[in-house]
Coordinates of C-alpha atoms in Angstrom, one line a residue:
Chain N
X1 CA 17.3 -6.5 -26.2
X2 CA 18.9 -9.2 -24.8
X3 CA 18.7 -9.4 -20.5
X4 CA 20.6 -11.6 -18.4
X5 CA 18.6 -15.0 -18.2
X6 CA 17.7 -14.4 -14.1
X7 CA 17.4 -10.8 -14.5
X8 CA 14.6 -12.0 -17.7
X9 CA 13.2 -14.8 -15.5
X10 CA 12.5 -12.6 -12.1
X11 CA 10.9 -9.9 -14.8
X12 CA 8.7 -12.8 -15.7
X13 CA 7.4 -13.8 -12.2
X14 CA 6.8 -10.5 -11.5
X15 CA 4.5 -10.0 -14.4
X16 CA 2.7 -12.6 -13.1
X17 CA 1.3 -10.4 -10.5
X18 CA -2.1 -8.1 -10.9
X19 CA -1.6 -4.8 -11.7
X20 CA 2.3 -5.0 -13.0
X21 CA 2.9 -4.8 -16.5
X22 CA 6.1 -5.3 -18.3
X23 CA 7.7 -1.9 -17.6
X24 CA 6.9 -2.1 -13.6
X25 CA 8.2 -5.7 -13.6
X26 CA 11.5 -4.8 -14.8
X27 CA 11.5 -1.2 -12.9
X28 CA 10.9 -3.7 -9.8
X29 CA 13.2 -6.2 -10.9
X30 CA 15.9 -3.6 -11.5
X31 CA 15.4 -1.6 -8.0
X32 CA 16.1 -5.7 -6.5
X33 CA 19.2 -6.3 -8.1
X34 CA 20.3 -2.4 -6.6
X35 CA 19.0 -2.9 -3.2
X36 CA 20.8 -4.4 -0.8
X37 CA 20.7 -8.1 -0.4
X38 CA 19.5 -8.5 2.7
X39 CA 16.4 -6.6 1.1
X40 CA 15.9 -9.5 -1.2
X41 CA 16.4 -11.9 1.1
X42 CA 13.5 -10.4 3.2
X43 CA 11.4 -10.3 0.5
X44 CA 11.9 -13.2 -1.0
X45 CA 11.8 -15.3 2.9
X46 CA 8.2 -13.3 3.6
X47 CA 6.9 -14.5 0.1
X48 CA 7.8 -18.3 1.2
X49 CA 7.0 -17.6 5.1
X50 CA 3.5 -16.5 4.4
X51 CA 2.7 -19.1 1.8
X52 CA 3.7 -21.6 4.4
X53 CA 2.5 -20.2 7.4
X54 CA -0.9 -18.7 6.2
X55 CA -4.2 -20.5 5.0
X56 CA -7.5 -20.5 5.6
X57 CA -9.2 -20.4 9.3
X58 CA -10.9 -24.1 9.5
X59 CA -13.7 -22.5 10.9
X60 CA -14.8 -19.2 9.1
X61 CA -11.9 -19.5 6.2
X62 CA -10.7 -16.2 6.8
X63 CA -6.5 -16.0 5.8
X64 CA -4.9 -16.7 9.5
X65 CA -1.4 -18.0 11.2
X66 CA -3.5 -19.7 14.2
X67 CA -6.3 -22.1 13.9
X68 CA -9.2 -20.9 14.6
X69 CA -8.2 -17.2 13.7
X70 CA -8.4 -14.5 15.9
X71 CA -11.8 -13.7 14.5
X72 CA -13.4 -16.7 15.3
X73 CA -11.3 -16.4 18.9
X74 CA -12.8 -13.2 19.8
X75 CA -15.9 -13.4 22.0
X76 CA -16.8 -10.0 22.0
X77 CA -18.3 -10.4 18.5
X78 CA -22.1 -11.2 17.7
X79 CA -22.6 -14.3 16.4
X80 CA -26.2 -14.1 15.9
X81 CA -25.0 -11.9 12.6
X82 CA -23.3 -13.8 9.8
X83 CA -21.5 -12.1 7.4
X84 CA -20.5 -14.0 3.9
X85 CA -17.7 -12.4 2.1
X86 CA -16.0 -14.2 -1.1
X87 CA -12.5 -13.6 0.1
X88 CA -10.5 -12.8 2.4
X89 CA -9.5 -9.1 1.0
X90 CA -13.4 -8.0 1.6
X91 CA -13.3 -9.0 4.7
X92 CA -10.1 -7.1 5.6
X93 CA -12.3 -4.2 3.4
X94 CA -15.2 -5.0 6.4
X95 CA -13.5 -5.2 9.4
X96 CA -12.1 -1.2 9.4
X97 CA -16.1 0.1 9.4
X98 CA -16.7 -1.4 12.5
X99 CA -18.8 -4.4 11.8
X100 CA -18.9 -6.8 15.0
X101 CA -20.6 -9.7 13.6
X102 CA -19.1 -13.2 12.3
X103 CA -17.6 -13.7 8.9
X104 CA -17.8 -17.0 6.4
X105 CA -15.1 -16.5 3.4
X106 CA -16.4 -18.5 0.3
X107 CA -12.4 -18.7 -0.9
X108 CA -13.1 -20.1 -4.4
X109 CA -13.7 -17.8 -7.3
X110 CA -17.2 -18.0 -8.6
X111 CA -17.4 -18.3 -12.6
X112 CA -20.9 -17.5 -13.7
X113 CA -20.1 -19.9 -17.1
X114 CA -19.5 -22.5 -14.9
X115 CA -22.5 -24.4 -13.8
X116 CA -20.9 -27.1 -11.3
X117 CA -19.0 -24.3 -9.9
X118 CA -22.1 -23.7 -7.2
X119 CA -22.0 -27.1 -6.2
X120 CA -18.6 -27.0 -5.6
X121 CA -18.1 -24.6 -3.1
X122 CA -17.6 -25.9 0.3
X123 CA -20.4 -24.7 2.4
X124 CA -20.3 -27.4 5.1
X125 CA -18.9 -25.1 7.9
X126 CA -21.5 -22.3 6.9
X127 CA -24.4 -24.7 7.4
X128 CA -23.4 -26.0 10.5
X129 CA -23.6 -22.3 12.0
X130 CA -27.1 -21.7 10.4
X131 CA -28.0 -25.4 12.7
X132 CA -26.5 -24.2 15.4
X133 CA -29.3 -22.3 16.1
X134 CA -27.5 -19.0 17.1
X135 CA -27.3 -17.2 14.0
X136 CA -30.5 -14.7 13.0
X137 CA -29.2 -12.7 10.1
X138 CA -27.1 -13.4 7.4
X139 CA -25.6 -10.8 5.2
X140 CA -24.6 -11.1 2.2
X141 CA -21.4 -9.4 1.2
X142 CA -21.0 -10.1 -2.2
X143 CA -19.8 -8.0 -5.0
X144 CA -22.2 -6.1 -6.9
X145 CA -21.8 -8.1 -10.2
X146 CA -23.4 -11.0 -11.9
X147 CA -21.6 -13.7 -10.1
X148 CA -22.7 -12.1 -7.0
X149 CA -26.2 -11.8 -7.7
X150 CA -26.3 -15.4 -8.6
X151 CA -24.1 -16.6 -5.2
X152 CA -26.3 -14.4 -3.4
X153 CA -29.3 -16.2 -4.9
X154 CA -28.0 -19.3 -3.9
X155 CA -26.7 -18.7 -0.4
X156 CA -29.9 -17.0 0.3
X157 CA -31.7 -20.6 -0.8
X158 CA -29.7 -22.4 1.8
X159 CA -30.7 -19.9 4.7
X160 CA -34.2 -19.6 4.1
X161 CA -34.0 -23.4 4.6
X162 CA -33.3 -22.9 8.3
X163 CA -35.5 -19.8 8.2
X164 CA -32.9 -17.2 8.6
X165 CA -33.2 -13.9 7.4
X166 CA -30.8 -12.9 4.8
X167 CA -30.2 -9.2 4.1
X168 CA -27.5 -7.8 1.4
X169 CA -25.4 -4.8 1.2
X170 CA -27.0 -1.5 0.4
X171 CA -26.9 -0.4 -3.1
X172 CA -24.1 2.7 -2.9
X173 CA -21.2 0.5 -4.1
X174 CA -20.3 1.2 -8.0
X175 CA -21.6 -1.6 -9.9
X176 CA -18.7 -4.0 -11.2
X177 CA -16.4 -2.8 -9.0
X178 CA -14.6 -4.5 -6.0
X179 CA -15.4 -4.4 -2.2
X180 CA -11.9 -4.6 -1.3
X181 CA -11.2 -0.8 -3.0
X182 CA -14.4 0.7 -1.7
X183 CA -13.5 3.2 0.5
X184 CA -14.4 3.0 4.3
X185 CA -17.2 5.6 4.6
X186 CA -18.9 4.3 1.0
X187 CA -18.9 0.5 2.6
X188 CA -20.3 1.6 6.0
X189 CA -23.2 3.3 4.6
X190 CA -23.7 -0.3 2.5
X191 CA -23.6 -2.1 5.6
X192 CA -25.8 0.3 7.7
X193 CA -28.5 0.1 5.0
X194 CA -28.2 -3.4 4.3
X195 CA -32.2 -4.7 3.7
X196 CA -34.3 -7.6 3.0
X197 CA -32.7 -10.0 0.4
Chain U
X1 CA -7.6 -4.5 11.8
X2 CA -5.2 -7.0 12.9
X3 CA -3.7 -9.4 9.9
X4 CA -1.4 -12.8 10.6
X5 CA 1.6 -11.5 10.9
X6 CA 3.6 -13.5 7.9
X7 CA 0.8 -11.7 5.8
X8 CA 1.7 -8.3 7.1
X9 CA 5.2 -9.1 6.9
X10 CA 4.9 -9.7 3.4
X11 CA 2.9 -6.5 2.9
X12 CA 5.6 -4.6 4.6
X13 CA 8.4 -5.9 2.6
X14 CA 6.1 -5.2 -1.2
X15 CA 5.9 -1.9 -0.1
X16 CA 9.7 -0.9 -0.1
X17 CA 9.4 -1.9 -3.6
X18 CA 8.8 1.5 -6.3
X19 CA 5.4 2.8 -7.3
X20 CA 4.0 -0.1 -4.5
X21 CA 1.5 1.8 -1.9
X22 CA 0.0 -0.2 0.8
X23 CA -3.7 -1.1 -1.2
X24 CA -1.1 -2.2 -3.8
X25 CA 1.1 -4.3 -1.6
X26 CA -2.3 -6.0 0.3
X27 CA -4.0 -6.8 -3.0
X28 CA -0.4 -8.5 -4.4
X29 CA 0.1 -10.2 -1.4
X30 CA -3.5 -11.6 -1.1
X31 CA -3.1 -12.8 -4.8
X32 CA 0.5 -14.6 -3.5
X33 CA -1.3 -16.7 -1.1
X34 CA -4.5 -17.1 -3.1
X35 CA -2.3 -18.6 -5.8
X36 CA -0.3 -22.4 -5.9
X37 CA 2.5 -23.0 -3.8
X38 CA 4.6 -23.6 -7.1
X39 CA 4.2 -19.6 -8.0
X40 CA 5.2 -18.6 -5.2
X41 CA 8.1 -20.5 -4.8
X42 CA 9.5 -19.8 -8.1
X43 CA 8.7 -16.1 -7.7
X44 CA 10.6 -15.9 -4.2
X45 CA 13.4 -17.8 -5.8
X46 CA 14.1 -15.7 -9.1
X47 CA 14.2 -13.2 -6.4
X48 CA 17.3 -14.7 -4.5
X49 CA 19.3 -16.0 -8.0
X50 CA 18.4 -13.1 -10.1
X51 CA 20.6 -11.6 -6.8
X52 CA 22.9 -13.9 -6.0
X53 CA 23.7 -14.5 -9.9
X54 CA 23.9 -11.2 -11.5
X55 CA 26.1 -8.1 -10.8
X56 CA 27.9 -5.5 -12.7
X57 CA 30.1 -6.4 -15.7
X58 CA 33.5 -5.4 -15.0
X59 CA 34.3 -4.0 -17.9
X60 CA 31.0 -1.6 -18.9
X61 CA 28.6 -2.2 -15.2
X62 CA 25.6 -3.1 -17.1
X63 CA 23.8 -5.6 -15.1
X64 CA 24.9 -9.1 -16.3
X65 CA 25.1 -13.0 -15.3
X66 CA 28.3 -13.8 -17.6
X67 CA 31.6 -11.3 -17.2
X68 CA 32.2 -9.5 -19.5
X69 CA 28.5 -9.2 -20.8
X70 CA 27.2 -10.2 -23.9
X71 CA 27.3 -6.3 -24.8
X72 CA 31.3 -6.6 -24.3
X73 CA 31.4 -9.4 -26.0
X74 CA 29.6 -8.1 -28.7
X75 CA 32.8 -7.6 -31.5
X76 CA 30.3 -6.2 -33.8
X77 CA 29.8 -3.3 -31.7
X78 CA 31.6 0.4 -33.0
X79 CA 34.1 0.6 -30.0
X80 CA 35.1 4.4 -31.3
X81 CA 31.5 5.5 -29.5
X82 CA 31.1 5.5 -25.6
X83 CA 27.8 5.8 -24.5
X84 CA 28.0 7.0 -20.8
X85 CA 24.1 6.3 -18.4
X86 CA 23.9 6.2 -15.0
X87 CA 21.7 2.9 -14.8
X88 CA 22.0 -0.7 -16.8
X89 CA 17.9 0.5 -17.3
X90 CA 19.0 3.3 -19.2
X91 CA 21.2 0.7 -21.8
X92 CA 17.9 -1.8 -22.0
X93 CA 16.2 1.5 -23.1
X94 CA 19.1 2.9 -25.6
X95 CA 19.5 -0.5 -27.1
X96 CA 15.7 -0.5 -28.2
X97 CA 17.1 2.5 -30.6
X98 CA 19.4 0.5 -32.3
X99 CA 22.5 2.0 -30.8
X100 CA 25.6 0.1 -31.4
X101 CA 28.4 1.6 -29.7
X102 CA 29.6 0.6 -26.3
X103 CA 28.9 1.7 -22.9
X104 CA 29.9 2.7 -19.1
X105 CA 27.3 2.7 -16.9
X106 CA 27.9 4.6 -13.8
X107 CA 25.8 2.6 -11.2
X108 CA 26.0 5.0 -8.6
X109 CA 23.1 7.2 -7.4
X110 CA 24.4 10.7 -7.7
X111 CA 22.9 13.2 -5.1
X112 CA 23.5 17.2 -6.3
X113 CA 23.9 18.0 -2.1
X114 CA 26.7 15.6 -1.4
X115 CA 29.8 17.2 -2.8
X116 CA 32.0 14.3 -1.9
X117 CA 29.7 11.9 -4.7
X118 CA 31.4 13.1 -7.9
X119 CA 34.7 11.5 -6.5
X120 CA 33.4 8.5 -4.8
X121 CA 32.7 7.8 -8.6
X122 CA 34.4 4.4 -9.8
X123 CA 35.8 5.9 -13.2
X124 CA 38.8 4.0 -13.4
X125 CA 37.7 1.4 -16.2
X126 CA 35.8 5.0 -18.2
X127 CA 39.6 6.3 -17.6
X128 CA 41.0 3.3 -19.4
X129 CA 38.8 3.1 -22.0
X130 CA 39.6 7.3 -23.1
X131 CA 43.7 6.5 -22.6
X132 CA 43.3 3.6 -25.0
X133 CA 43.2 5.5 -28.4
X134 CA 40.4 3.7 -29.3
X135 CA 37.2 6.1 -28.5
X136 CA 36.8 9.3 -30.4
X137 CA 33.3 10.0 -29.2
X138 CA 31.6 9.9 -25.8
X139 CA 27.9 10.2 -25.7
X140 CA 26.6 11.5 -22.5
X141 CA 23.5 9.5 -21.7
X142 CA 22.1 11.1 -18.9
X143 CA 18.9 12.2 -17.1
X144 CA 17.6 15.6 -18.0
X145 CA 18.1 16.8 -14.5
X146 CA 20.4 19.0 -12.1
X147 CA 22.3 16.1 -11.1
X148 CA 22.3 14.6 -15.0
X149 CA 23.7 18.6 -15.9
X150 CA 26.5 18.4 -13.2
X151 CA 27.3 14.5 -13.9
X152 CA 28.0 15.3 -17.7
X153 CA 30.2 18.6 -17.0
X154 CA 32.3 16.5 -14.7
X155 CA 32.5 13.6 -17.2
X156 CA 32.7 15.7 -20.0
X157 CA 36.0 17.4 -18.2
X158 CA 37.4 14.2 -17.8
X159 CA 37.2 13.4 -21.5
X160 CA 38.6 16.8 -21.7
X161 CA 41.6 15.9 -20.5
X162 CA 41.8 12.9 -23.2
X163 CA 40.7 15.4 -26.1
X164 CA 38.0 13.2 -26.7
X165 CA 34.9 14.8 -28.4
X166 CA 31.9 15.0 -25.9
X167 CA 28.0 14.8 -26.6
X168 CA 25.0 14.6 -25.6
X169 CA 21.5 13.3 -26.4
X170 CA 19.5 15.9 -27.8
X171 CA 16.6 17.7 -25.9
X172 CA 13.4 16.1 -26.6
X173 CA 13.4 14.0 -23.4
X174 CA 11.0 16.1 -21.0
X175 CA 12.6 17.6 -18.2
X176 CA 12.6 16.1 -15.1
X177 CA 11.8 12.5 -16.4
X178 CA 13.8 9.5 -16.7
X179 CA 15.5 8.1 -19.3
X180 CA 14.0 4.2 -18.9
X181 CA 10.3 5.4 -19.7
X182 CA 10.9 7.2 -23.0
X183 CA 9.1 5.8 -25.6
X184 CA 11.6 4.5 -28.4
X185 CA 11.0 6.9 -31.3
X186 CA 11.4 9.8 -29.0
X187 CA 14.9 8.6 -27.5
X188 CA 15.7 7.5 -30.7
X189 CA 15.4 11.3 -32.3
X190 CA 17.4 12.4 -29.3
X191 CA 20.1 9.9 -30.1
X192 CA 20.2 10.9 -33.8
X193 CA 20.1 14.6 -32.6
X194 CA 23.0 14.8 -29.8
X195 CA 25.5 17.4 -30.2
X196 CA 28.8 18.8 -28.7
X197 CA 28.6 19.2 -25.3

């Protein structure tokens, strides 16, 4: 079946996206060219907005608008706990259980067969806050998978160089799943019984 | 928890989209900014030309970036069968089958509890088509729903009037679904199968 070349095209990017197949793409695609055009404007403006507008918070790389984010602004928090997250969806995932601490977002995707890809990640930021002398515990929030085991190894290294402890997650999360779809109540209990890494 | 505002923005706008619910819309949105600046860009604009650059073809209303569409254009096509849907999705499905007659799509949401609908119906180029001699068959290609039941008396009155023979496709769809996520075989049988209406 031949489609009109946009129409083919905007399927296309779409099926770029996680999660949507062909038939969502063009159900998507289809609902855009009904809607009304100020609808696609919108859409299409908060897709170029937010890629502008948003990156990474210099200080704990969490996704923000200001610089430092309002994470890092907040002074309520406790600093003395650290918590390392690989992205900024698990931290959004963190946040609604209450945690209170400070957060350091890896932002790189970890590849297990990729040996440099450890010595690659950007860690400058996260060892000037072990220096600084205020931080006591780091947790590990890492996904229950191999690339987190080994990251976790790793990160735990670098701690126990300024002799901080380092705790993980509790067990309770499904192995190979993905902290940003746990649900609240499953990554509370995790975070309560969090224990010696 | 409190997100940058072009991100929640963004968020918002994903979920006006179909079969999009809010874990849905975060975890596209975070994969948006996660990924280059090129994607994004070309994904917000397919967005604005697959909009600004198609519309309805004049002469049939399936969705199209050349007037009349390649489907009009088509002068192999067997111009004595009308196939009548309600969406240009419906004709990317029916054309998987092999169908080659021509078509009128309707392009009109059609609500059963709004009486005035029916006549706020642009049918003048379906009129035209029935007065010009040519068409000896209409196929009514509708949903298998209340409104697709009421659509298809009125159209099949109106072709009535031309003493033009009426069908439909033939049950096998399931009741209450849609015509653009039938497999092919299945809405290929019901094409083969139509009768008089």
């Amino acid at each position: 079946m031949r489609l009109a070349r946009p129409l083919e095209n905007l399927i296309d990017e779409l099926m770029k996206l996680p999660t949507i197949g062909p038939k969502t793409a063009q159900r998507l695609a289809l609902y855009i060219l009904r809607a009304p055009a100020s609808d696609a404007r919108q859409l299409a403006h908060a897709i170029t907005e937010a890629k502008e507008k948003i990156a990474p918070c210099s200080n704990c790389g969490y996704l923000t608008d200001i610089d430092p984010c309002f994470l890092c602004l907040d002074n309520k928090r406790n600093s003395s706990v650290l918590c390392i997250a690989e992205e900024a969806a698990d931290i959004i995932a963190i946040e609604k259980t209450g945690f209170n601490g400070r957060y350091f977002v890896i932002n790189k995707d970890f590849n297990i067969m990729n040996d440099s890809d450890l010595e690659d990640l950007n860690l400058d930021k996260f060892k000037e806050k072990l220096a600084s002398g205020i931080v006591q515990e780091v947790v590990l929030a890492l996904n229950p998978d191999i690339e987190g085991e080994i990251l976790g190894r790793y990160l735990a290294g670098i701690a126990g160089e300024y002799n901080i402890k380092v705790t993980r997650l509790a067990h309770g999360l499904p192995v190979g799943g993905d902290i940003e779809f746990a649900d609240e109540i499953t990554l509370r209990r995790a975070i309560e019984g969090r224990h010696e890494f």
